[in-house]
């Protein structure tokens, strides 16, 4: 261990310069600064030499240079030319690691950044790319930078696969045999205080949207038909509960002729004793199937709610509750006339829709 102590200001500057070196892909500066950082943390000399593959004399030279020249000793002349290439095999390994995720590679995060992948490449292959080149490399390997999404840790992937490959195709065959409509049902709440989304504004000045702050919402039950793209909805100021859900189902049955197959999630009022009794009373016309647990992405109407919020409530101010209702109803009324738009929401089910159309 070295008998040398750096000030807090020095250590802070080391970290700042190290971050800059990583960003520009300066391998020599990264090694140089990392050694000084480890010295400031009282890391044993043997460990430093092993981790960074430098000689003891080099470390002493770096310390001496810093004592004489301070941070000027860390400046290196830029070496021109193309960055070193990864082999085809190394690129395949890198792709596999990126797909596995940062946690599988020992990082304490669930999302990759270019700097993190820059570090991964250096740790695995001893090649330090500029982080901007890392982005280009990832795009060439078929990756894109996009927003992640949450999935429940209770998600049953086997049940999801079984639904998509076996259960849903059986439902479609049953619908064809019975001449039944297939509806995906769900509900959404639209808050009086509106909703926020991204917007352009002056730098350093966050855009402000007025709100009443009142905790009140407009509740909407809805269902979209798989084959036709038809939308049926019913708004209410009541809470989501068994009685209001059953009221909507009666409305749905009154709007549709023939048998109806309803696909729903496992919300408590969808599966309550009172609702199950309702299903039994209407089993001659209404057949009900449950989506796999924790699978909102398997219910296309979830994407319809996002569209409605974008059109009706994003960055909007509603001084009165009736204005919120009018805005949401207008968006729904417009979407109800756009069957093609709703059919495009079917996403993962589109292949089944195309197959049915050819029979």
mmCIF file of C-alpha atoms in Angstrom:
data_model
loop_
_atom_site.group_PDB
_atom_site.id
_atom_site.type_symbol
_atom_site.label_atom_id
_atom_site.label_comp_id
_atom_site.label_asym_id
_atom_site.label_seq_id
_atom_site.Cartn_x
_atom_site.Cartn_y
_atom_site.Cartn_z
ATOM 1 C CA UNK A 1 0.000 0.000 0.000
ATOM 2 C CA UNK A 2 1.303 3.476 -0.905
ATOM 3 C CA UNK A 3 1.967 6.084 1.758
ATOM 4 C CA UNK A 4 0.385 8.897 -0.217
ATOM 5 C CA UNK A 5 -2.876 10.724 0.356
ATOM 6 C CA UNK A 6 -4.853 12.623 -2.253
ATOM 7 C CA UNK A 7 -7.221 15.435 -1.246
ATOM 8 C CA UNK A 8 -10.977 15.122 -1.712
ATOM 9 C CA UNK A 9 -10.732 17.646 -4.542
ATOM 10 C CA UNK A 10 -8.148 15.454 -6.268
ATOM 11 C CA UNK A 11 -10.285 12.335 -5.909
ATOM 12 C CA UNK A 12 -13.336 14.171 -7.238
ATOM 13 C CA UNK A 13 -11.333 15.415 -10.237
ATOM 14 C CA UNK A 14 -9.964 11.876 -10.830
ATOM 15 C CA UNK A 15 -13.546 10.572 -11.052
ATOM 16 C CA UNK A 16 -14.602 13.362 -13.411
ATOM 17 C CA UNK A 17 -11.624 12.785 -15.701
ATOM 18 C CA UNK A 18 -12.191 9.016 -15.571
ATOM 19 C CA UNK A 19 -15.795 9.463 -16.709
ATOM 20 C CA UNK A 20 -14.596 11.648 -19.587
ATOM 21 C CA UNK A 21 -11.948 9.089 -20.572
ATOM 22 C CA UNK A 22 -14.545 6.313 -20.691
ATOM 23 C CA UNK A 23 -16.839 8.443 -22.848
ATOM 24 C CA UNK A 24 -14.166 9.263 -25.403
ATOM 25 C CA UNK A 25 -12.750 5.731 -25.358
ATOM 26 C CA UNK A 26 -9.254 6.717 -24.145
ATOM 27 C CA UNK A 27 -7.874 3.401 -22.908
ATOM 28 C CA UNK A 28 -4.561 4.776 -21.623
ATOM 29 C CA UNK A 29 -6.229 7.535 -19.625
ATOM 30 C CA UNK A 30 -8.749 5.078 -18.161
ATOM 31 C CA UNK A 31 -5.961 2.811 -16.937
ATOM 32 C CA UNK A 32 -3.860 5.710 -15.638
ATOM 33 C CA UNK A 33 -6.750 7.345 -13.756
ATOM 34 C CA UNK A 34 -8.098 4.049 -12.429
ATOM 35 C CA UNK A 35 -4.704 3.263 -10.889
ATOM 36 C CA UNK A 36 -4.609 6.675 -9.194
ATOM 37 C CA UNK A 37 -8.173 6.152 -7.938
ATOM 38 C CA UNK A 38 -7.229 2.767 -6.468
ATOM 39 C CA UNK A 39 -4.201 4.337 -4.793
ATOM 40 C CA UNK A 40 -6.466 6.994 -3.257
ATOM 41 C CA UNK A 41 -8.610 4.149 -1.867
ATOM 42 C CA UNK A 42 -5.563 2.449 -0.291
ATOM 43 C CA UNK A 43 -5.761 -0.636 -2.523
ATOM 44 C CA UNK A 44 -2.767 -2.969 -2.218
ATOM 45 C CA UNK A 45 -0.082 -2.570 -4.882
ATOM 46 C CA UNK A 46 -0.262 -6.271 -5.811
ATOM 47 C CA UNK A 47 -3.971 -5.901 -6.574
ATOM 48 C CA UNK A 48 -3.431 -2.797 -8.715
ATOM 49 C CA UNK A 49 -0.714 -4.515 -10.765
ATOM 50 C CA UNK A 50 -2.901 -7.578 -11.340
ATOM 51 C CA UNK A 51 -6.065 -5.703 -12.254
ATOM 52 C CA UNK A 52 -4.496 -3.237 -14.697
ATOM 53 C CA UNK A 53 -1.548 -5.315 -15.920
ATOM 54 C CA UNK A 54 1.044 -2.598 -15.281
ATOM 55 C CA UNK A 55 4.519 -2.778 -13.799
ATOM 56 C CA UNK A 56 5.450 -1.483 -10.369
ATOM 57 C CA UNK A 57 7.843 1.025 -11.958
ATOM 58 C CA UNK A 58 5.038 2.395 -14.168
ATOM 59 C CA UNK A 59 2.881 3.024 -11.122
ATOM 60 C CA UNK A 60 5.733 4.847 -9.362
ATOM 61 C CA UNK A 61 6.339 6.920 -12.511
ATOM 62 C CA UNK A 62 2.661 7.923 -12.695
ATOM 63 C CA UNK A 63 2.665 8.991 -9.051
ATOM 64 C CA UNK A 64 5.864 10.995 -9.495
ATOM 65 C CA UNK A 65 4.568 12.641 -12.681
ATOM 66 C CA UNK A 66 1.329 13.619 -10.944
ATOM 67 C CA UNK A 67 3.186 15.111 -7.981
ATOM 68 C CA UNK A 68 5.217 17.259 -10.395
ATOM 69 C CA UNK A 69 2.744 18.103 -13.154
ATOM 70 C CA UNK A 70 -0.622 17.466 -11.450
ATOM 71 C CA UNK A 71 -3.424 16.854 -13.984
ATOM 72 C CA UNK A 72 -1.250 17.873 -16.938
ATOM 73 C CA UNK A 73 0.479 14.505 -16.489
ATOM 74 C CA UNK A 74 -2.760 12.780 -17.543
ATOM 75 C CA UNK A 75 -2.951 14.370 -20.992
ATOM 76 C CA UNK A 76 -2.247 11.984 -23.877
ATOM 77 C CA UNK A 77 -1.894 12.770 -27.539
ATOM 78 C CA UNK A 78 -4.843 11.382 -29.503
ATOM 79 C CA UNK A 79 -3.874 8.395 -31.632
ATOM 80 C CA UNK A 80 -5.576 8.617 -35.065
ATOM 81 C CA UNK A 81 -6.958 5.694 -37.029
ATOM 82 C CA UNK A 82 -9.832 3.253 -36.913
ATOM 83 C CA UNK A 83 -10.755 1.591 -33.608
ATOM 84 C CA UNK A 84 -9.640 -2.038 -33.257
ATOM 85 C CA UNK A 85 -12.138 -4.538 -34.608
ATOM 86 C CA UNK A 86 -13.909 -7.247 -32.669
ATOM 87 C CA UNK A 87 -13.874 -10.619 -34.360
ATOM 88 C CA UNK A 88 -17.064 -12.217 -35.613
ATOM 89 C CA UNK A 89 -17.012 -14.599 -32.663
ATOM 90 C CA UNK A 90 -16.537 -11.761 -30.183
ATOM 91 C CA UNK A 91 -19.463 -9.876 -31.698
ATOM 92 C CA UNK A 92 -21.654 -12.961 -31.312
ATOM 93 C CA UNK A 93 -20.650 -13.244 -27.657
ATOM 94 C CA UNK A 94 -21.341 -9.539 -27.136
ATOM 95 C CA UNK A 95 -24.812 -9.886 -28.696
ATOM 96 C CA UNK A 96 -25.578 -12.790 -26.362
ATOM 97 C CA UNK A 97 -24.474 -10.800 -23.288
ATOM 98 C CA UNK A 98 -26.544 -7.774 -24.304
ATOM 99 C CA UNK A 99 -29.619 -10.002 -24.788
ATOM 100 C CA UNK A 100 -29.041 -11.663 -21.395
ATOM 101 C CA UNK A 101 -29.077 -8.240 -19.718
ATOM 102 C CA UNK A 102 -26.630 -6.345 -17.490
ATOM 103 C CA UNK A 103 -27.574 -8.209 -14.297
ATOM 104 C CA UNK A 104 -26.510 -11.502 -15.870
ATOM 105 C CA UNK A 105 -23.156 -9.857 -16.620
ATOM 106 C CA UNK A 106 -22.617 -8.727 -13.029
ATOM 107 C CA UNK A 107 -23.924 -5.153 -13.204
ATOM 108 C CA UNK A 108 -26.410 -3.885 -10.602
ATOM 109 C CA UNK A 109 -28.984 -2.577 -13.081
ATOM 110 C CA UNK A 110 -31.633 -3.923 -15.422
ATOM 111 C CA UNK A 111 -30.894 -1.638 -18.395
ATOM 112 C CA UNK A 112 -27.876 -1.174 -20.637
ATOM 113 C CA UNK A 113 -26.245 2.174 -21.411
ATOM 114 C CA UNK A 114 -23.536 2.752 -24.009
ATOM 115 C CA UNK A 115 -20.994 3.442 -21.230
ATOM 116 C CA UNK A 116 -21.921 0.196 -19.485
ATOM 117 C CA UNK A 117 -21.501 -1.819 -22.701
ATOM 118 C CA UNK A 118 -18.262 0.082 -23.335
ATOM 119 C CA UNK A 119 -17.055 -1.234 -19.977
ATOM 120 C CA UNK A 120 -18.297 -4.757 -20.779
ATOM 121 C CA UNK A 121 -16.328 -4.813 -24.054
ATOM 122 C CA UNK A 122 -13.216 -3.623 -22.259
ATOM 123 C CA UNK A 123 -13.570 -6.136 -19.411
ATOM 124 C CA UNK A 124 -14.181 -9.071 -21.763
ATOM 125 C CA UNK A 125 -12.002 -8.241 -24.783
ATOM 126 C CA UNK A 126 -9.582 -5.524 -23.524
ATOM 127 C CA UNK A 127 -10.774 -3.206 -26.282
ATOM 128 C CA UNK A 128 -11.907 0.278 -25.263
ATOM 129 C CA UNK A 129 -14.215 1.871 -27.831
ATOM 130 C CA UNK A 130 -15.475 5.434 -27.873
ATOM 131 C CA UNK A 131 -19.014 5.256 -26.450
ATOM 132 C CA UNK A 132 -20.430 6.800 -29.626
ATOM 133 C CA UNK A 133 -18.806 4.031 -31.651
ATOM 134 C CA UNK A 134 -20.372 1.548 -29.214
ATOM 135 C CA UNK A 135 -23.805 2.886 -30.246
ATOM 136 C CA UNK A 136 -22.949 2.414 -33.918
ATOM 137 C CA UNK A 137 -21.672 -1.097 -33.219
ATOM 138 C CA UNK A 138 -24.863 -2.052 -31.378
ATOM 139 C CA UNK A 139 -27.050 -0.767 -34.214
ATOM 140 C CA UNK A 140 -25.011 -2.829 -36.678
ATOM 141 C CA UNK A 141 -25.608 -5.873 -34.466
ATOM 142 C CA UNK A 142 -29.382 -5.350 -34.634
ATOM 143 C CA UNK A 143 -29.990 -3.508 -31.358
ATOM 144 C CA UNK A 144 -31.827 -0.224 -30.763
ATOM 145 C CA UNK A 145 -31.996 2.224 -27.856
ATOM 146 C CA UNK A 146 -35.580 2.190 -26.573
ATOM 147 C CA UNK A 147 -37.602 2.545 -23.412
ATOM 148 C CA UNK A 148 -37.832 -0.573 -21.263
ATOM 149 C CA UNK A 149 -41.099 -1.855 -19.808
ATOM 150 C CA UNK A 150 -41.960 -3.589 -16.569
ATOM 151 C CA UNK A 151 -43.095 -7.206 -16.401
ATOM 152 C CA UNK A 152 -44.357 -8.883 -13.261
ATOM 153 C CA UNK A 153 -41.993 -11.251 -11.498
ATOM 154 C CA UNK A 154 -45.064 -13.508 -11.089
ATOM 155 C CA UNK A 155 -45.433 -13.865 -14.854
ATOM 156 C CA UNK A 156 -45.890 -17.486 -15.976
ATOM 157 C CA UNK A 157 -44.247 -17.731 -19.377
ATOM 158 C CA UNK A 158 -45.437 -21.320 -19.912
ATOM 159 C CA UNK A 159 -49.050 -20.268 -19.365
ATOM 160 C CA UNK A 160 -48.601 -17.366 -21.795
ATOM 161 C CA UNK A 161 -47.165 -19.627 -24.464
ATOM 162 C CA UNK A 162 -49.969 -22.148 -23.920
ATOM 163 C CA UNK A 163 -52.564 -19.395 -24.292
ATOM 164 C CA UNK A 164 -51.132 -18.056 -27.522
ATOM 165 C CA UNK A 165 -50.359 -21.395 -29.188
ATOM 166 C CA UNK A 166 -53.233 -23.564 -27.985
ATOM 167 C CA UNK A 167 -56.019 -21.848 -26.037
ATOM 168 C CA UNK A 168 -56.607 -18.797 -28.221
ATOM 169 C CA UNK A 169 -56.666 -20.781 -31.507
ATOM 170 C CA UNK A 170 -59.279 -23.084 -29.902
ATOM 171 C CA UNK A 171 -61.375 -20.026 -28.991
ATOM 172 C CA UNK A 172 -61.256 -18.834 -32.611
ATOM 173 C CA UNK A 173 -62.373 -22.249 -33.892
ATOM 174 C CA UNK A 174 -65.201 -22.232 -31.367
ATOM 175 C CA UNK A 175 -66.239 -18.734 -32.479
ATOM 176 C CA UNK A 176 -66.257 -19.856 -36.112
ATOM 177 C CA UNK A 177 -68.315 -22.925 -35.284
ATOM 178 C CA UNK A 178 -70.873 -20.964 -33.213
ATOM 179 C CA UNK A 179 -70.891 -17.831 -35.363
ATOM 180 C CA UNK A 180 -69.914 -15.898 -32.221
ATOM 181 C CA UNK A 181 -68.234 -12.526 -31.813
ATOM 182 C CA UNK A 182 -64.945 -12.410 -29.887
ATOM 183 C CA UNK A 183 -64.495 -9.376 -27.638
ATOM 184 C CA UNK A 184 -61.521 -8.327 -25.528
ATOM 185 C CA UNK A 185 -62.891 -6.482 -22.509
ATOM 186 C CA UNK A 186 -61.303 -4.168 -19.960
ATOM 187 C CA UNK A 187 -61.789 -0.844 -18.176
ATOM 188 C CA UNK A 188 -59.875 2.372 -17.594
ATOM 189 C CA UNK A 189 -60.113 5.423 -15.370
ATOM 190 C CA UNK A 190 -59.525 8.946 -16.715
ATOM 191 C CA UNK A 191 -58.491 11.396 -14.009
ATOM 192 C CA UNK A 192 -59.916 14.912 -13.731
ATOM 193 C CA UNK A 193 -56.388 16.235 -13.179
ATOM 194 C CA UNK A 194 -55.482 15.008 -16.663
ATOM 195 C CA UNK A 195 -52.280 13.289 -17.705
ATOM 196 C CA UNK A 196 -48.859 14.487 -18.749
ATOM 197 C CA UNK A 197 -46.725 13.580 -21.760
ATOM 198 C CA UNK A 198 -43.590 14.889 -23.432
ATOM 199 C CA UNK A 199 -43.740 18.368 -25.008
ATOM 200 C CA UNK A 200 -41.387 20.909 -26.552
ATOM 201 C CA UNK A 201 -40.422 23.848 -24.389
ATOM 202 C CA UNK A 202 -37.662 26.336 -23.679
ATOM 203 C CA UNK A 203 -34.464 24.833 -22.221
ATOM 204 C CA UNK A 204 -34.257 25.199 -18.453
ATOM 205 C CA UNK A 205 -37.944 26.079 -18.189
ATOM 206 C CA UNK A 206 -40.245 23.149 -17.462
ATOM 207 C CA UNK A 207 -43.624 23.396 -19.182
ATOM 208 C CA UNK A 208 -46.535 23.742 -16.751
ATOM 209 C CA UNK A 209 -50.052 22.381 -17.257
ATOM 210 C CA UNK A 210 -52.863 23.576 -14.973
ATOM 211 C CA UNK A 211 -54.861 21.078 -12.926
ATOM 212 C CA UNK A 212 -57.692 21.245 -10.429
ATOM 213 C CA UNK A 213 -55.957 18.666 -8.250
ATOM 214 C CA UNK A 214 -59.326 17.062 -7.452
ATOM 215 C CA UNK A 215 -59.179 13.296 -6.961
ATOM 216 C CA UNK A 216 -62.015 12.342 -9.251
ATOM 217 C CA UNK A 217 -62.119 10.160 -12.336
ATOM 218 C CA UNK A 218 -64.347 9.106 -15.204
ATOM 219 C CA UNK A 219 -64.618 5.309 -15.369
ATOM 220 C CA UNK A 220 -65.074 3.551 -18.710
ATOM 221 C CA UNK A 221 -65.774 -0.110 -19.473
ATOM 222 C CA UNK A 222 -64.991 -1.160 -23.017
ATOM 223 C CA UNK A 223 -64.734 -4.106 -25.398
ATOM 224 C CA UNK A 224 -63.240 -4.413 -28.889
ATOM 225 C CA UNK A 225 -64.218 -7.151 -31.344
ATOM 226 C CA UNK A 226 -61.423 -9.271 -32.744
ATOM 227 C CA UNK A 227 -62.706 -9.802 -36.284
ATOM 228 C CA UNK A 228 -64.470 -6.508 -37.046
ATOM 229 C CA UNK A 229 -62.673 -3.945 -34.869
ATOM 230 C CA UNK A 230 -65.994 -2.816 -33.383
ATOM 231 C CA UNK A 231 -65.786 -0.801 -30.149
ATOM 232 C CA UNK A 232 -68.501 -0.846 -27.494
ATOM 233 C CA UNK A 233 -68.066 1.191 -24.343
ATOM 234 C CA UNK A 234 -69.992 2.523 -21.367
ATOM 235 C CA UNK A 235 -68.917 5.352 -19.056
ATOM 236 C CA UNK A 236 -69.803 5.706 -15.395
ATOM 237 C CA UNK A 237 -68.946 7.777 -12.359
ATOM 238 C CA UNK A 238 -69.326 4.715 -10.123
ATOM 239 C CA UNK A 239 -66.435 2.661 -8.828
ATOM 240 C CA UNK A 240 -65.248 -0.411 -10.681
ATOM 241 C CA UNK A 241 -67.134 -3.225 -8.985
ATOM 242 C CA UNK A 242 -69.208 -6.294 -9.770
ATOM 243 C CA UNK A 243 -72.495 -4.399 -10.222
ATOM 244 C CA UNK A 244 -71.092 -1.790 -12.618
ATOM 245 C CA UNK A 245 -69.246 -4.503 -14.567
ATOM 246 C CA UNK A 246 -72.399 -6.552 -14.951
ATOM 247 C CA UNK A 247 -74.267 -3.454 -16.100
ATOM 248 C CA UNK A 248 -71.709 -3.008 -18.870
ATOM 249 C CA UNK A 249 -71.965 -6.668 -19.887
ATOM 250 C CA UNK A 250 -75.739 -6.288 -20.240
ATOM 251 C CA UNK A 251 -75.090 -3.244 -22.409
ATOM 252 C CA UNK A 252 -72.644 -5.283 -24.503
ATOM 253 C CA UNK A 253 -75.163 -8.097 -25.000
ATOM 254 C CA UNK A 254 -77.846 -5.589 -25.988
ATOM 255 C CA UNK A 255 -75.588 -4.185 -28.714
ATOM 256 C CA UNK A 256 -74.507 -7.511 -30.200
ATOM 257 C CA UNK A 257 -76.646 -10.172 -31.843
ATOM 258 C CA UNK A 258 -75.870 -13.854 -31.386
ATOM 259 C CA UNK A 259 -73.351 -15.436 -29.047
ATOM 260 C CA UNK A 260 -70.504 -13.450 -27.510
ATOM 261 C CA UNK A 261 -67.131 -14.776 -26.418
ATOM 262 C CA UNK A 262 -65.581 -12.417 -23.872
ATOM 263 C CA UNK A 263 -61.874 -12.477 -23.051
ATOM 264 C CA UNK A 264 -61.025 -10.708 -19.782
ATOM 265 C CA UNK A 265 -58.248 -10.369 -17.221
ATOM 266 C CA UNK A 266 -58.386 -11.481 -13.593
ATOM 267 C CA UNK A 267 -59.604 -8.254 -11.944
ATOM 268 C CA UNK A 268 -61.424 -9.009 -8.697
ATOM 269 C CA UNK A 269 -64.831 -7.839 -9.933
ATOM 270 C CA UNK A 270 -64.370 -9.924 -13.108
ATOM 271 C CA UNK A 271 -64.154 -13.095 -11.072
ATOM 272 C CA UNK A 272 -66.261 -12.332 -7.978
ATOM 273 C CA UNK A 273 -69.010 -14.688 -6.874
ATOM 274 C CA UNK A 274 -71.686 -12.242 -8.047
ATOM 275 C CA UNK A 275 -70.068 -11.942 -11.488
ATOM 276 C CA UNK A 276 -69.687 -15.724 -11.819
ATOM 277 C CA UNK A 277 -73.386 -16.084 -11.041
ATOM 278 C CA UNK A 278 -74.105 -13.489 -13.757
ATOM 279 C CA UNK A 279 -72.090 -15.549 -16.256
ATOM 280 C CA UNK A 280 -74.046 -18.646 -15.313
ATOM 281 C CA UNK A 281 -77.355 -16.843 -15.851
ATOM 282 C CA UNK A 282 -76.281 -15.708 -19.341
ATOM 283 C CA UNK A 283 -74.275 -18.766 -20.428
ATOM 284 C CA UNK A 284 -76.556 -19.352 -23.417
ATOM 285 C CA UNK A 285 -75.182 -16.189 -25.035
ATOM 286 C CA UNK A 286 -72.055 -15.255 -23.097
ATOM 287 C CA UNK A 287 -68.929 -17.432 -22.959
ATOM 288 C CA UNK A 288 -66.043 -16.122 -20.852
ATOM 289 C CA UNK A 289 -62.307 -16.888 -20.987
ATOM 290 C CA UNK A 290 -59.503 -15.636 -18.745
ATOM 291 C CA UNK A 291 -56.230 -14.232 -20.028
ATOM 292 C CA UNK A 292 -53.012 -15.545 -18.450
ATOM 293 C CA UNK A 293 -52.211 -13.792 -15.177
ATOM 294 C CA UNK A 294 -50.094 -10.611 -15.309
ATOM 295 C CA UNK A 295 -50.372 -10.320 -19.089
ATOM 296 C CA UNK A 296 -51.819 -6.885 -19.949
ATOM 297 C CA UNK A 297 -49.839 -6.995 -23.210
ATOM 298 C CA UNK A 298 -52.121 -9.864 -24.299
ATOM 299 C CA UNK A 299 -55.206 -7.645 -24.083
ATOM 300 C CA UNK A 300 -55.344 -5.352 -27.165
ATOM 301 C CA UNK A 301 -57.804 -2.937 -25.585
ATOM 302 C CA UNK A 302 -55.019 -1.801 -23.232
ATOM 303 C CA UNK A 303 -53.481 -0.057 -26.242
ATOM 304 C CA UNK A 304 -56.823 1.577 -27.035
ATOM 305 C CA UNK A 305 -56.873 3.183 -23.579
ATOM 306 C CA UNK A 306 -53.442 4.674 -24.253
ATOM 307 C CA UNK A 307 -54.734 6.182 -27.495
ATOM 308 C CA UNK A 308 -57.741 7.657 -25.724
ATOM 309 C CA UNK A 309 -55.570 9.240 -23.025
ATOM 310 C CA UNK A 310 -53.266 10.686 -25.671
ATOM 311 C CA UNK A 311 -56.193 12.202 -27.563
ATOM 312 C CA UNK A 312 -58.401 13.187 -24.631
ATOM 313 C CA UNK A 313 -56.384 13.950 -21.495
ATOM 314 C CA UNK A 314 -52.668 14.390 -22.200
ATOM 315 C CA UNK A 315 -51.517 17.904 -21.201
ATOM 316 C CA UNK A 316 -55.140 19.031 -20.855
ATOM 317 C CA UNK A 317 -56.800 21.129 -18.163
ATOM 318 C CA UNK A 318 -60.365 20.345 -17.165
ATOM 319 C CA UNK A 319 -61.952 22.954 -14.931
ATOM 320 C CA UNK A 320 -65.153 20.905 -14.728
ATOM 321 C CA UNK A 321 -65.806 17.164 -14.589
ATOM 322 C CA UNK A 322 -68.328 17.332 -17.441
ATOM 323 C CA UNK A 323 -65.579 18.646 -19.728
ATOM 324 C CA UNK A 324 -63.422 15.635 -18.945
ATOM 325 C CA UNK A 325 -66.344 13.302 -19.741
ATOM 326 C CA UNK A 326 -67.026 15.126 -22.999
ATOM 327 C CA UNK A 327 -63.371 14.904 -24.062
ATOM 328 C CA UNK A 328 -63.078 11.171 -23.323
ATOM 329 C CA UNK A 329 -66.429 10.342 -24.946
ATOM 330 C CA UNK A 330 -65.472 12.301 -28.057
ATOM 331 C CA UNK A 331 -62.205 10.381 -28.403
ATOM 332 C CA UNK A 332 -64.039 7.086 -27.961
ATOM 333 C CA UNK A 333 -66.756 8.067 -30.446
ATOM 334 C CA UNK A 334 -64.116 8.886 -33.052
ATOM 335 C CA UNK A 335 -62.247 5.628 -32.473
ATOM 336 C CA UNK A 336 -65.542 3.727 -32.732
ATOM 337 C CA UNK A 337 -65.717 4.827 -36.375
ATOM 338 C CA UNK A 338 -62.151 3.669 -37.104
ATOM 339 C CA UNK A 339 -62.371 -0.112 -37.207
ATOM 340 C CA UNK A 340 -59.110 -0.411 -39.149
ATOM 341 C CA UNK A 341 -57.327 1.571 -36.452
ATOM 342 C CA UNK A 342 -58.663 -0.738 -33.753
ATOM 343 C CA UNK A 343 -57.740 -3.868 -35.736
ATOM 344 C CA UNK A 344 -54.157 -2.604 -35.817
ATOM 345 C CA UNK A 345 -54.155 -2.792 -32.022
ATOM 346 C CA UNK A 346 -54.438 -6.593 -32.153
ATOM 347 C CA UNK A 347 -50.630 -6.826 -32.257
ATOM 348 C CA UNK A 348 -49.579 -10.354 -31.272
ATOM 349 C CA UNK A 349 -52.932 -11.710 -32.478
ATOM 350 C CA UNK A 350 -52.622 -10.330 -36.016
ATOM 351 C CA UNK A 351 -51.322 -13.619 -37.424
ATOM 352 C CA UNK A 352 -54.476 -15.356 -36.169
ATOM 353 C CA UNK A 353 -56.641 -12.639 -37.712
ATOM 354 C CA UNK A 354 -54.942 -13.128 -41.104
ATOM 355 C CA UNK A 355 -55.347 -16.898 -40.855
ATOM 356 C CA UNK A 356 -59.045 -16.603 -40.068
ATOM 357 C CA UNK A 357 -59.592 -14.223 -42.997
ATOM 358 C CA UNK A 358 -58.300 -16.857 -45.434
ATOM 359 C CA UNK A 359 -60.595 -19.659 -44.236
#
